[in-house]
Coordinates of C-alpha atoms in Angstrom, one line a residue:
M281 CA 7.4 44.4 23.9
L282 CA 4.4 42.5 25.3
L283 CA 3.7 41.0 22.0
K284 CA 7.2 39.6 21.7
L285 CA 7.0 38.2 25.2
I286 CA 3.7 36.5 24.4
T287 CA 5.2 35.1 21.2
K288 CA 8.2 33.7 23.0
L289 CA 6.1 32.1 25.7
R290 CA 3.9 30.6 23.0
L291 CA 7.0 29.1 21.3
I292 CA 8.2 27.7 24.6
F293 CA 4.8 26.2 25.3
N294 CA 4.5 24.6 21.8
S295 CA 7.9 22.9 22.3
L296 CA 6.7 21.1 25.5
K297 CA 5.7 17.5 25.5
F298 CA 2.0 16.8 25.5
K299 CA 1.9 15.6 29.1
Y300 CA 3.5 18.8 30.3
K301 CA 1.0 20.8 28.3
L302 CA -1.8 18.8 29.9
T303 CA -0.3 19.5 33.4
I304 CA -0.2 23.2 32.7
Y305 CA -3.8 23.1 31.4
F306 CA -5.1 21.2 34.3
T307 CA -3.2 23.3 36.9
L308 CA -4.6 26.5 35.4
F309 CA -8.0 24.7 35.3
G310 CA -7.7 23.8 39.0
L311 CA -6.9 27.4 39.9
L312 CA -9.8 28.6 37.8
V313 CA -12.2 26.1 39.4
G314 CA -11.0 27.3 42.8
H315 CA -11.7 30.9 41.9
L316 CA -15.0 30.2 40.4
S317 CA -16.0 28.1 43.4
F318 CA -15.3 31.2 45.6
I319 CA -17.4 33.4 43.3
F320 CA -20.2 30.8 43.4
Y321 CA -20.1 30.6 47.2
T322 CA -20.2 34.4 47.6
T323 CA -23.0 34.8 45.1
A324 CA -25.0 32.0 46.8
S325 CA -24.6 33.7 50.2
T326 CA -25.8 37.0 48.7
N327 CA -28.9 35.3 47.2
H328 CA -29.6 33.7 50.6
L329 CA -29.3 37.1 52.3
K330 CA -31.8 38.6 49.8
K331 CA -34.3 35.9 50.8
V332 CA -33.8 36.5 54.5
V333 CA -34.2 40.3 54.2
S334 CA -37.3 40.0 52.1
H335 CA -38.9 37.5 54.4
V336 CA -38.2 39.5 57.7
A337 CA -39.3 42.8 56.1
D338 CA -42.6 41.3 54.9
D339 CA -43.3 39.6 58.2
W340 CA -42.6 42.8 60.2
L341 CA -44.6 45.1 58.1
E342 CA -47.6 42.7 58.0
N343 CA -47.8 41.6 61.6
N344 CA -46.6 44.4 63.9
N345 CA -49.1 46.4 66.0
L346 CA -46.8 49.2 67.0
P347 CA -48.0 52.7 67.5
P348 CA -47.7 55.2 64.6
D349 CA -44.3 56.8 64.1
I350 CA -42.8 54.5 66.8
I351 CA -39.4 54.8 65.1
E352 CA -39.3 58.6 65.5
C353 CA -40.4 58.3 69.2
S354 CA -37.3 56.2 70.0
V355 CA -35.0 59.2 69.3
G356 CA -33.4 60.2 72.6
K357 CA -34.0 56.9 74.3
E358 CA -31.5 54.4 75.4
F359 CA -31.1 51.4 73.0
D360 CA -32.0 48.1 74.7
E361 CA -33.2 44.7 73.7
Q362 CA -36.8 45.8 73.7
L363 CA -36.0 48.0 70.7
N364 CA -35.5 44.8 68.6
I365 CA -39.2 44.8 68.2
I366 CA -39.0 48.2 66.6
F367 CA -35.8 47.5 64.8
P368 CA -36.0 43.8 63.8
F369 CA -32.9 43.8 61.6
I370 CA -30.6 44.9 64.3
S371 CA -30.9 41.5 66.2
I372 CA -30.3 39.7 63.0
F373 CA -27.0 41.4 62.5
K374 CA -25.8 41.1 66.0
N375 CA -26.9 44.5 67.3
Q376 CA -24.8 46.4 64.9
F377 CA -26.3 49.8 64.5
R378 CA -23.9 52.4 63.1
G379 CA -24.3 55.8 61.7
D380 CA -21.2 55.5 59.4
A381 CA -21.9 53.9 56.0
D382 CA -18.1 53.3 55.6
D383 CA -17.9 51.1 58.7
A384 CA -15.7 48.1 58.1
D385 CA -18.1 45.5 59.4
D386 CA -19.5 42.9 57.0
K387 CA -23.1 43.9 57.6
R388 CA -24.5 47.2 58.9
V389 CA -28.1 48.5 59.5
M390 CA -29.0 52.1 59.0
I391 CA -32.4 53.7 59.6
Y392 CA -33.6 56.9 57.7
Y393 CA -36.8 58.9 58.2
S394 CA -38.3 62.1 56.8
D395 CA -40.6 64.3 59.0
S396 CA -43.3 66.7 58.1
S397 CA -40.7 69.3 57.0
S398 CA -39.5 66.8 54.4
R399 CA -36.0 66.8 55.9
W400 CA -34.2 63.4 56.0
F401 CA -32.5 62.2 59.2
K402 CA -30.4 59.2 60.0
L403 CA -30.6 57.4 63.3
F404 CA -27.5 56.3 65.2
K405 CA -26.5 54.9 68.6
D406 CA -23.9 57.0 70.4
D407 CA -21.2 55.8 72.7
S408 CA -23.6 56.1 75.7
G409 CA -26.2 53.9 74.0
I410 CA -28.6 56.7 73.3
I411 CA -30.4 56.8 70.0
G412 CA -29.8 60.0 68.2
R413 CA -30.5 61.5 64.8
M414 CA -28.5 63.5 62.3
E415 CA -29.5 65.3 59.1
I416 CA -28.0 63.6 56.0
S417 CA -26.3 65.3 53.1
Y418 CA -28.0 66.1 49.9
D419 CA -26.2 63.3 48.0
E420 CA -27.1 60.7 50.6
E421 CA -30.7 62.0 50.6
A422 CA -30.9 61.5 46.8
V423 CA -29.8 57.9 47.2
V424 CA -32.4 57.3 50.0
T425 CA -35.3 58.9 48.1
S426 CA -34.5 57.1 44.9
S427 CA -35.1 53.8 46.8
I428 CA -38.7 54.7 47.7
C429 CA -40.0 54.3 44.2
K430 CA -38.4 50.8 43.8
G431 CA -41.0 49.0 46.0
R432 CA -41.3 47.6 49.5
V433 CA -37.9 45.8 49.4
S434 CA -35.2 46.6 46.8
Y435 CA -31.5 46.1 46.5
S436 CA -28.5 47.2 44.5
D437 CA -26.7 44.3 42.9
S438 CA -23.6 43.9 40.7
F439 CA -21.8 41.0 39.2
F440 CA -19.3 39.6 41.7
Y441 CA -16.0 38.5 40.1
G442 CA -13.8 38.1 43.2
K443 CA -13.2 41.8 44.2
S444 CA -14.5 43.3 47.4
D445 CA -17.8 45.3 47.0
N446 CA -21.0 46.2 48.9
I447 CA -24.7 45.4 48.3
N448 CA -27.4 47.8 49.7
F449 CA -30.8 46.4 50.7
W450 CA -33.6 49.1 51.0
I451 CA -36.7 48.3 53.1
N452 CA -39.6 50.7 53.2
L453 CA -40.7 50.6 56.9
T454 CA -43.5 53.1 56.7
G455 CA -46.7 51.9 58.3
P456 CA -50.2 52.7 57.2
R457 CA -50.7 55.0 60.2
D458 CA -47.3 56.7 60.1
K459 CA -47.0 60.4 59.2
N460 CA -43.3 60.1 58.4
I461 CA -41.5 58.0 55.8
Y462 CA -39.2 55.4 57.3
I463 CA -36.5 53.7 55.2
G464 CA -34.2 50.8 56.5
R465 CA -30.8 50.3 54.8
I466 CA -28.7 47.1 55.2
I467 CA -25.2 47.3 53.8
S468 CA -23.7 43.9 53.2
S469 CA -19.9 43.8 52.3
R470 CA -18.7 41.0 50.0
K471 CA -15.1 40.2 50.6
G472 CA -12.7 39.7 47.7
L473 CA -10.7 36.5 47.4
L474 CA -7.6 37.9 49.0
K475 CA -9.5 39.5 51.9
F476 CA -11.6 36.3 52.3
I477 CA -8.5 34.2 52.7
G478 CA -7.0 36.6 55.2
G479 CA -4.3 38.4 53.2
G480 CA -0.5 38.4 53.7
E481 CA 1.1 35.0 54.5
I482 CA -2.2 33.3 54.6
V483 CA -2.8 34.2 51.0
L484 CA 0.7 32.9 50.1
V485 CA 0.2 29.6 51.9
Y486 CA -3.3 29.1 50.5
G487 CA -2.3 30.0 47.0
L488 CA 0.8 27.7 47.2
A489 CA -1.3 24.8 48.6
L490 CA -4.0 25.3 45.9
F491 CA -1.3 25.4 43.3
L492 CA 0.4 22.2 44.6
V493 CA -2.9 20.3 44.8
S494 CA -3.8 21.4 41.3
L495 CA -0.4 20.5 40.1
I496 CA -0.4 17.0 41.6
L497 CA -3.9 16.2 40.4
S498 CA -3.1 17.7 37.0
K499 CA 0.1 15.6 36.8
G500 CA -1.8 12.4 37.5
I501 CA -4.6 13.2 35.1
A502 CA -2.1 14.3 32.4
L503 CA -0.2 11.1 32.8
H504 CA -3.3 9.0 32.6
I505 CA -4.4 10.8 29.4
S506 CA -1.0 11.2 27.8
K507 CA 0.2 7.6 28.3
P508 CA -2.0 6.0 25.7
I509 CA -1.5 9.0 23.4
S510 CA 2.2 8.6 23.8
R511 CA 1.9 4.9 22.9
L512 CA -0.2 5.9 19.8
S513 CA 2.5 8.5 18.9
S514 CA 5.2 5.9 19.2
Q515 CA 3.2 3.5 17.0
A516 CA 2.6 6.2 14.4
A517 CA 6.3 7.0 14.4
G518 CA 7.1 3.3 13.9
L519 CA 4.6 3.1 11.0
A520 CA 6.1 6.2 9.4
S521 CA 9.6 4.5 9.6
G522 CA 8.3 1.4 7.8
D523 CA 7.6 -0.9 10.7
L524 CA 4.1 -2.0 9.6
D525 CA 3.9 -4.8 12.1
I526 CA 3.8 -2.6 15.2
R527 CA 0.5 -2.6 17.0
T528 CA -0.9 -0.8 20.1
E529 CA -3.8 -2.4 22.0
I530 CA -5.7 0.1 24.1
V531 CA -8.7 -1.5 25.8
S532 CA -11.0 1.5 26.1
K533 CA -14.4 2.5 24.6
D534 CA -13.6 6.2 24.5
E535 CA -12.2 8.1 21.5
I536 CA -8.6 7.1 22.4
G537 CA -9.6 3.4 22.2
E538 CA -11.4 4.1 18.9
L539 CA -8.3 5.9 17.6
S540 CA -6.1 3.0 18.6
L541 CA -8.4 0.6 16.7
S542 CA -8.4 2.9 13.7
I543 CA -4.6 3.2 13.6
N544 CA -4.3 -0.6 13.8
T545 CA -6.8 -1.0 11.1
M546 CA -5.0 1.6 9.0
A547 CA -1.7 -0.2 9.5
E548 CA -3.2 -3.5 8.4
S549 CA -4.7 -1.8 5.4
I550 CA -1.4 -0.1 4.5
K551 CA 0.4 -3.4 4.9
D552 CA -2.1 -5.2 2.7
N553 CA -1.9 -2.4 0.1
I554 CA 1.9 -2.5 0.0
K555 CA 1.8 -6.3 -0.3
S556 CA -0.7 -6.0 -3.2
M557 CA 1.4 -3.2 -4.8
N558 CA 4.6 -5.4 -4.5
K559 CA 2.8 -8.3 -6.0
R560 CA 1.6 -6.2 -8.9
M561 CA 5.1 -4.8 -9.3
E562 CA 6.4 -8.4 -9.3
A563 CA 3.8 -9.3 -12.0
I564 CA 4.9 -6.3 -14.1
S565 CA 8.5 -7.4 -13.6
V566 CA 7.6 -11.0 -14.7
M567 CA 6.0 -9.6 -17.9
N568 CA 9.2 -7.6 -18.6
K569 CA 11.2 -10.8 -18.0
I570 CA 9.0 -12.6 -20.5
D571 CA 9.7 -9.8 -23.0
K572 CA 13.4 -10.1 -22.4
A573 CA 13.1 -13.9 -22.7
V574 CA 11.8 -13.5 -26.2
L575 CA 14.9 -11.6 -27.2
S576 CA 17.3 -14.1 -25.6
S577 CA 15.5 -17.4 -26.4
I578 CA 17.0 -19.5 -29.1
S579 CA 13.9 -21.5 -29.9
R580 CA 10.2 -21.9 -29.0
H581 CA 11.1 -24.8 -26.6
D582 CA 13.7 -22.6 -24.9
L583 CA 11.2 -19.8 -24.5
I584 CA 8.6 -22.2 -23.1
D585 CA 11.1 -23.3 -20.4
R586 CA 12.1 -19.8 -19.6
V587 CA 8.4 -18.6 -19.3
T588 CA 7.6 -21.6 -17.1
F589 CA 10.5 -20.7 -14.8
I590 CA 9.6 -17.0 -14.7
V591 CA 6.0 -17.7 -13.7
S592 CA 7.0 -20.3 -11.1
D593 CA 9.4 -17.8 -9.6
L594 CA 6.4 -15.5 -9.0
F595 CA 4.1 -18.3 -7.7
K596 CA 6.6 -20.2 -5.6
D597 CA 4.0 -22.3 -3.8
C598 CA 2.5 -23.6 -7.0
V599 CA 3.2 -26.2 -9.7
V600 CA 3.5 -24.4 -13.1
A601 CA 3.5 -26.4 -16.3
L602 CA 3.2 -25.6 -20.0
A603 CA 1.2 -28.2 -22.0
M604 CA 1.3 -27.6 -25.8
A605 CA -1.4 -29.1 -28.0
D606 CA -0.1 -31.3 -30.8
M607 CA -3.1 -31.4 -33.1
D608 CA -1.5 -33.8 -35.6
K609 CA -0.8 -36.4 -32.9
E610 CA -4.0 -35.4 -31.0
S611 CA -2.3 -35.1 -27.7
Y612 CA -0.9 -32.6 -25.2
V613 CA 2.8 -32.6 -24.6
I614 CA 4.2 -31.3 -21.2
L615 CA 7.2 -29.4 -22.4
S616 CA 8.3 -27.8 -19.1
H617 CA 7.1 -27.7 -15.6
Y618 CA 8.3 -26.4 -12.2
I619 CA 7.3 -27.6 -8.8
K620 CA 7.4 -24.8 -6.2
G621 CA 10.2 -23.0 -8.1
V622 CA 12.3 -26.2 -8.7
K623 CA 12.4 -27.6 -12.3
G624 CA 10.7 -31.0 -12.5
D625 CA 11.8 -33.9 -14.7
K626 CA 9.0 -36.3 -14.0
G627 CA 6.3 -35.7 -16.6
K628 CA 8.4 -33.7 -19.0
G629 CA 7.7 -34.7 -22.6
V630 CA 4.8 -36.9 -21.5
A631 CA 2.0 -36.9 -24.0
L632 CA -1.6 -36.8 -22.8
P633 CA -3.8 -38.3 -25.6
F634 CA -6.9 -36.3 -26.3
D635 CA -9.0 -39.5 -26.1
R636 CA -7.8 -40.0 -22.5
L637 CA -8.9 -36.5 -21.5
G638 CA -12.2 -36.7 -23.3
K639 CA -13.6 -34.5 -26.1
D640 CA -15.4 -32.2 -23.7
N641 CA -12.2 -31.5 -21.7
I642 CA -10.3 -30.7 -24.9
E643 CA -12.8 -28.0 -25.7
K644 CA -12.8 -26.9 -22.1
H645 CA -9.1 -26.3 -22.2
K646 CA -9.6 -23.6 -24.8
S647 CA -11.1 -21.3 -22.2
F648 CA -10.1 -20.2 -18.7
F649 CA -11.4 -22.4 -15.8
I650 CA -10.5 -23.4 -12.3
I651 CA -11.3 -26.8 -10.7
N652 CA -10.7 -28.1 -7.2
K653 CA -11.1 -31.4 -5.4
D654 CA -14.7 -30.7 -4.6
I655 CA -15.6 -30.2 -8.3
D656 CA -13.8 -32.8 -10.3
T657 CA -11.7 -35.2 -8.2
D658 CA -11.3 -37.7 -11.0
Y659 CA -9.8 -35.2 -13.4
L660 CA -7.3 -34.0 -10.8
H661 CA -6.2 -37.5 -9.9
F662 CA -5.7 -38.2 -13.7
L663 CA -3.4 -35.2 -14.0
D664 CA -1.7 -36.2 -10.7
S665 CA -0.6 -39.5 -12.3
F666 CA 1.2 -37.6 -15.1
I667 CA 2.7 -34.7 -13.2
G668 CA 3.4 -36.5 -10.0
E669 CA 1.7 -33.9 -7.8
N670 CA -1.3 -33.9 -5.5
F671 CA -3.4 -31.0 -6.9
L672 CA -6.2 -29.6 -4.7
H673 CA -6.8 -26.5 -6.9
L674 CA -5.9 -26.2 -10.6
M675 CA -6.2 -23.3 -13.0
N676 CA -6.2 -23.7 -16.8
L677 CA -5.0 -20.6 -18.8
P678 CA -5.3 -21.1 -22.6
I679 CA -2.6 -19.7 -24.8
Y680 CA -3.5 -18.5 -28.3
L681 CA -1.2 -17.8 -31.2
D682 CA -2.8 -15.7 -34.0
E683 CA -6.2 -16.6 -32.5
V684 CA -5.3 -20.3 -32.8
Y685 CA -5.3 -22.4 -29.5
I686 CA -1.8 -23.9 -29.1
G687 CA -1.8 -25.0 -25.5
S688 CA -2.4 -24.1 -21.8
L689 CA -0.5 -22.7 -18.9
I690 CA -1.4 -25.0 -16.0
V691 CA -1.0 -23.7 -12.4
G692 CA -1.8 -26.0 -9.5
K693 CA -1.8 -25.8 -5.7
D694 CA -1.3 -28.7 -3.3
I695 CA -2.6 -26.7 -0.4
N696 CA -6.2 -26.1 0.3
E697 CA -6.2 -22.4 -0.5
P698 CA -8.2 -21.2 -3.4
F699 CA -6.7 -18.9 -6.0
T700 CA -7.1 -15.2 -5.0
D701 CA -8.5 -12.6 -7.4
F702 CA -5.1 -11.1 -7.8
E703 CA -3.6 -14.5 -8.7
R704 CA -6.3 -15.0 -11.3
E705 CA -5.9 -11.6 -12.9
T706 CA -2.1 -11.9 -12.9
L707 CA -2.0 -15.4 -14.4
K708 CA -4.5 -14.5 -17.1
A709 CA -2.2 -11.5 -18.1
L710 CA 0.8 -13.8 -18.0
A711 CA -0.9 -16.3 -20.3
D712 CA -1.7 -13.6 -22.8
Q713 CA 1.8 -12.3 -22.5
T714 CA 3.1 -15.8 -23.2
G715 CA 1.0 -16.0 -26.4
V716 CA 2.4 -12.6 -27.5
A717 CA 6.0 -13.8 -26.7
M718 CA 5.5 -17.1 -28.6
K719 CA 4.2 -15.1 -31.6
S720 CA 7.4 -13.1 -31.5
V721 CA 9.5 -16.2 -31.3
K722 CA 7.5 -17.7 -34.2
F723 CA 8.4 -14.7 -36.2
F724 CA 12.1 -15.1 -35.4
E725 CA 11.9 -18.8 -36.1
E726 CA 10.3 -18.3 -39.5
K727 CA 12.9 -15.6 -40.3
E728 CA 15.7 -17.9 -39.1
N729 CA 14.3 -20.9 -41.0
L730 CA 14.1 -18.8 -44.1
F731 CA 17.8 -17.8 -43.8
L732 CA 18.8 -21.4 -43.0
G733 CA 16.8 -22.8 -45.8
I734 CA 18.5 -20.4 -48.2
L735 CA 22.0 -21.2 -46.8
I736 CA 21.4 -24.9 -46.7
A737 CA 20.3 -24.6 -50.4
L738 CA 23.5 -22.8 -51.1
S739 CA 25.5 -25.5 -49.2
K740 CA 23.8 -28.1 -51.4
T741 CA 24.7 -26.1 -54.4
I742 CA 28.3 -26.2 -53.4
D743 CA 28.1 -30.0 -53.1
T744 CA 26.5 -30.2 -56.5
K745 CA 29.2 -28.0 -58.1
S746 CA 31.3 -31.1 -58.1
R747 CA 30.3 -34.7 -58.5
W748 CA 32.9 -35.6 -55.9
T749 CA 31.3 -33.7 -53.1
S750 CA 27.6 -34.4 -53.8
G751 CA 25.7 -35.2 -50.5
H752 CA 28.9 -34.6 -48.4
S753 CA 27.4 -31.9 -46.1
E754 CA 24.3 -34.0 -45.4
R755 CA 26.3 -37.1 -44.5
V756 CA 28.7 -35.0 -42.3
A757 CA 25.6 -33.6 -40.5
A758 CA 24.2 -37.1 -40.0
Y759 CA 27.4 -38.5 -38.5
A760 CA 28.0 -35.4 -36.3
G761 CA 24.5 -35.8 -34.9
K762 CA 25.1 -39.4 -34.1
L763 CA 28.3 -38.5 -32.3
A764 CA 26.5 -35.9 -30.2
V765 CA 23.8 -38.3 -29.3
K766 CA 26.4 -40.9 -28.3
M767 CA 28.0 -38.2 -26.0
G768 CA 24.6 -37.6 -24.4
M769 CA 24.3 -34.0 -25.6
G770 CA 21.0 -32.1 -25.3
E771 CA 18.5 -31.8 -28.1
T772 CA 19.1 -28.1 -28.6
F773 CA 22.9 -28.6 -29.1
I774 CA 22.3 -31.6 -31.4
N775 CA 20.0 -29.5 -33.6
D776 CA 22.4 -26.6 -33.7
L777 CA 25.3 -29.1 -34.5
R778 CA 23.4 -30.6 -37.5
I779 CA 22.7 -27.1 -38.9
S780 CA 26.4 -26.1 -38.4
A781 CA 27.5 -29.3 -40.1
S782 CA 25.2 -28.8 -43.0
L783 CA 26.8 -25.3 -43.5
H784 CA 30.4 -26.2 -42.6
D785 CA 31.6 -25.8 -46.2
I786 CA 29.4 -22.9 -47.3
G787 CA 32.5 -20.8 -47.4
K788 CA 33.7 -22.8 -50.4
I789 CA 31.1 -21.0 -52.5
G790 CA 33.9 -18.5 -53.3
V791 CA 36.5 -21.2 -54.1
P792 CA 36.9 -21.8 -57.9
E793 CA 35.8 -25.2 -59.2
V794 CA 39.2 -25.7 -60.8
I795 CA 40.7 -25.9 -57.3
L796 CA 37.8 -28.0 -55.9
D797 CA 38.1 -30.6 -58.8
K798 CA 41.9 -30.5 -59.2
P799 CA 43.1 -34.2 -59.6
D800 CA 46.5 -33.4 -58.3
S801 CA 47.8 -32.0 -55.0
L802 CA 47.2 -28.3 -54.4
N803 CA 50.1 -25.9 -54.5
G804 CA 50.7 -23.3 -51.8
E805 CA 48.5 -20.6 -53.3
E806 CA 45.6 -22.9 -54.0
Y807 CA 45.8 -24.3 -50.5
D808 CA 45.7 -20.7 -49.1
V809 CA 42.5 -20.2 -51.0
I810 CA 41.0 -23.4 -49.5
K811 CA 42.1 -22.3 -46.0
K812 CA 40.0 -19.2 -46.2
H813 CA 36.6 -21.0 -46.6
P814 CA 35.9 -21.3 -42.8
Q815 CA 36.1 -17.5 -42.2
S816 CA 34.2 -16.9 -45.5
G817 CA 31.5 -19.2 -44.3
V818 CA 31.2 -17.1 -41.1
L819 CA 30.7 -13.9 -43.1
I820 CA 27.9 -15.5 -45.0
V821 CA 25.9 -16.8 -42.0
E822 CA 26.4 -13.9 -39.7
D823 CA 23.2 -12.2 -40.8
I824 CA 21.1 -15.1 -39.6
P825 CA 19.3 -14.4 -36.3
G826 CA 21.0 -16.5 -33.6
H827 CA 23.9 -17.5 -35.8
E828 CA 26.2 -17.6 -32.8
K829 CA 24.8 -21.0 -31.7
F830 CA 26.1 -22.9 -34.7
I831 CA 29.0 -20.7 -35.9
N832 CA 31.7 -22.8 -34.1
G833 CA 31.3 -25.8 -36.4
I834 CA 31.7 -23.6 -39.5
L835 CA 34.8 -21.7 -38.2
F836 CA 36.7 -24.5 -36.3
H837 CA 36.1 -27.7 -38.2
H838 CA 39.6 -27.6 -39.7
E839 CA 41.4 -27.0 -36.4
A840 CA 43.7 -29.9 -35.5
W841 CA 44.0 -31.6 -32.0
D842 CA 47.8 -31.0 -32.2
G843 CA 47.5 -27.3 -33.2
S844 CA 48.5 -27.8 -36.8
G845 CA 45.1 -26.9 -38.2
Y846 CA 43.6 -23.6 -39.5
P847 CA 42.5 -20.8 -39.4
F848 CA 43.8 -20.1 -35.9
G849 CA 46.0 -23.1 -35.0
L850 CA 44.0 -24.0 -31.9
E851 CA 44.7 -27.2 -30.1
G852 CA 43.2 -29.8 -27.8
R853 CA 40.1 -28.8 -25.8
G854 CA 40.8 -25.2 -26.8
I855 CA 38.9 -26.2 -30.0
P856 CA 35.2 -25.8 -29.5
L857 CA 33.3 -29.1 -29.2
M858 CA 31.2 -28.5 -32.3
G859 CA 34.3 -28.0 -34.4
R860 CA 35.9 -31.2 -33.1
L861 CA 32.8 -33.3 -33.7
I862 CA 32.4 -32.0 -37.3
A863 CA 36.1 -32.5 -38.0
V864 CA 35.8 -36.3 -37.2
A865 CA 32.7 -36.7 -39.3
D866 CA 34.2 -34.6 -42.1
V867 CA 37.4 -36.6 -42.2
Y868 CA 35.6 -40.0 -42.2
D869 CA 33.2 -39.0 -45.0
S870 CA 36.1 -37.7 -47.1
L871 CA 38.0 -41.0 -46.6
I872 CA 35.2 -43.2 -47.9
S873 CA 34.1 -40.9 -50.7
D874 CA 35.6 -40.6 -54.2
R875 CA 37.8 -37.6 -54.8
P876 CA 39.4 -36.2 -58.0
Y877 CA 42.8 -37.4 -57.0
R878 CA 41.7 -40.9 -55.6
N879 CA 38.9 -43.3 -55.2
G880 CA 37.0 -43.8 -51.9
M881 CA 38.7 -46.1 -49.4
G882 CA 37.4 -49.3 -47.9
L883 CA 35.9 -49.3 -44.5
D884 CA 38.9 -51.0 -42.8
K885 CA 41.4 -48.7 -44.3
A886 CA 39.3 -45.6 -43.4
L887 CA 39.2 -46.8 -39.8
T888 CA 42.9 -47.4 -39.8
I889 CA 43.5 -43.8 -40.9
L890 CA 41.1 -42.5 -38.3
V891 CA 43.0 -44.3 -35.6
S892 CA 46.3 -42.9 -36.9
E893 CA 44.9 -39.4 -36.6
K894 CA 44.0 -39.8 -33.0
G895 CA 45.8 -37.1 -31.0
K896 CA 47.1 -35.5 -34.2
K897 CA 44.4 -34.0 -36.3
L898 CA 41.4 -35.5 -34.4
D899 CA 40.1 -35.6 -30.8
P900 CA 41.0 -39.2 -29.6
A901 CA 37.8 -39.6 -27.6
I902 CA 35.5 -38.6 -30.5
V903 CA 37.4 -40.9 -32.8
D904 CA 36.7 -43.8 -30.5
L905 CA 33.0 -42.9 -30.5
M906 CA 33.0 -42.7 -34.3
I907 CA 34.6 -46.1 -34.6
E908 CA 31.8 -47.5 -32.3
I909 CA 29.2 -46.0 -34.5
I910 CA 30.8 -47.4 -37.7
E911 CA 31.2 -50.9 -36.2
K912 CA 27.6 -50.9 -35.2
E913 CA 26.5 -49.8 -38.6
R914 CA 28.6 -52.5 -40.2
E915 CA 27.0 -55.2 -38.0

């Protein structure tokens, strides 16, 4: 039962807030201090009494000239002040001279003596003031006689812990000329705490007052101590919830102040570690993006642009550029660069001649290095003139492909903050990753070029199957490219268009020569065979990596603007641009070239037919561009 009660109280105590626990601790401590103070006071009083008794006893025994056995001679006489000479301890204790050892006074004096018959008597003062004697009991005699062997002055002592008790002082009063043995006994009563206070209501009032004083003082001390601890607890809770910016400033040189400083330092360290971890995670993410860029890039130039963007997205406060080394032209070409996350046009495609940079710098670019305005101002100003930026710090990260230097990843800052160790490590890894990515792209490009070479060879084979179509695909590719340039299309689209135009009739490899070279008009069945060649061409090229980028020209170059074409009957702008461009170039080359069923037309007649097909078979806008190109060539 008691164990359960203690357990329950412990649970209740553990659930209290720290400041309430401190209040209880300090209140109990105050009560304990009060109790210990009382014990200390009583013990000190007892020690003082010991000194007084020893001093008086020694003085009396050494300096008195009283007659022998003067104490026994006082029996039967009236007690008066003159007897203080004989009984010095009586005056000290206010003439208290009792025969009862159980008297309730704080201090009592008792005199014992033993005569020639070895009997022990105890002196006392009766009600009339006469000193009498009485024989003591055997038990009391044993206590008295045991004190004789303890020396001139002895006392019985016990540890005082707040409960009422008595201390007996024994003084051997026997003089050198006395026949009898005389023993003085002083009984000192030590009051317990309750008796000392006064008992009853006084105890209640005193205890309540002591409790309230202890409680108030404890409350103040507890609040003083718990307040900074409470602030630290709130800070720790905030940090645990993710608020790493919360700080608690406690100006103190004690352990709490040191704890506050340690927590703030720890918070800064955690914040820095999380930032570093996030940056490293971002770097890993960038590397993954570069890997994905390899799979989705359609060319080396496209990959370079993607990589530059990905790196600049990680280093948003920097200028990031990729400069590729063209060893044949002995220059660097800036293929792509981003300025603080925004793609820059100034400087793109600009060539930096090796002789302008200096032979030493060319060799230097093949290794990692960092320069700043304090090391090589002239070199930075030279690059500034090309990139259009004001570099203060610049990092060169070489890129190698199969251990051959191919260019550098250039990262520059226009703020006067040097590159951190993390930035250096990350950019080095990204440069290496870029080299690996470009190696993968090179592999795809070689594979793609191999397929394209085979297919273009097949396309030329088709052209050479008949003397009527020899060189047709090459001429169509050339005219389609000119049209795309005239329209302002990008380089990538133009390259893809030329490949598509070169392969636009590859599906005719399955068309019999008798149909291709027939001098008369084709019948229905023959025309159906011809109409299948766009889709047959798609089936042939679909194994080429990235074939999707030039398939539209092969599949849709026979679709008509008015919807009368094949294989799907698309019309207007529903026909992909690549198909519309190749259609115009294809029709024009067919008009001016010899065919089995007719001779090639003159330029004017061909132009007239082109104009007549505007809005019918051909895109009107593209026909107008084609006419401009033809007129310019004729001039």
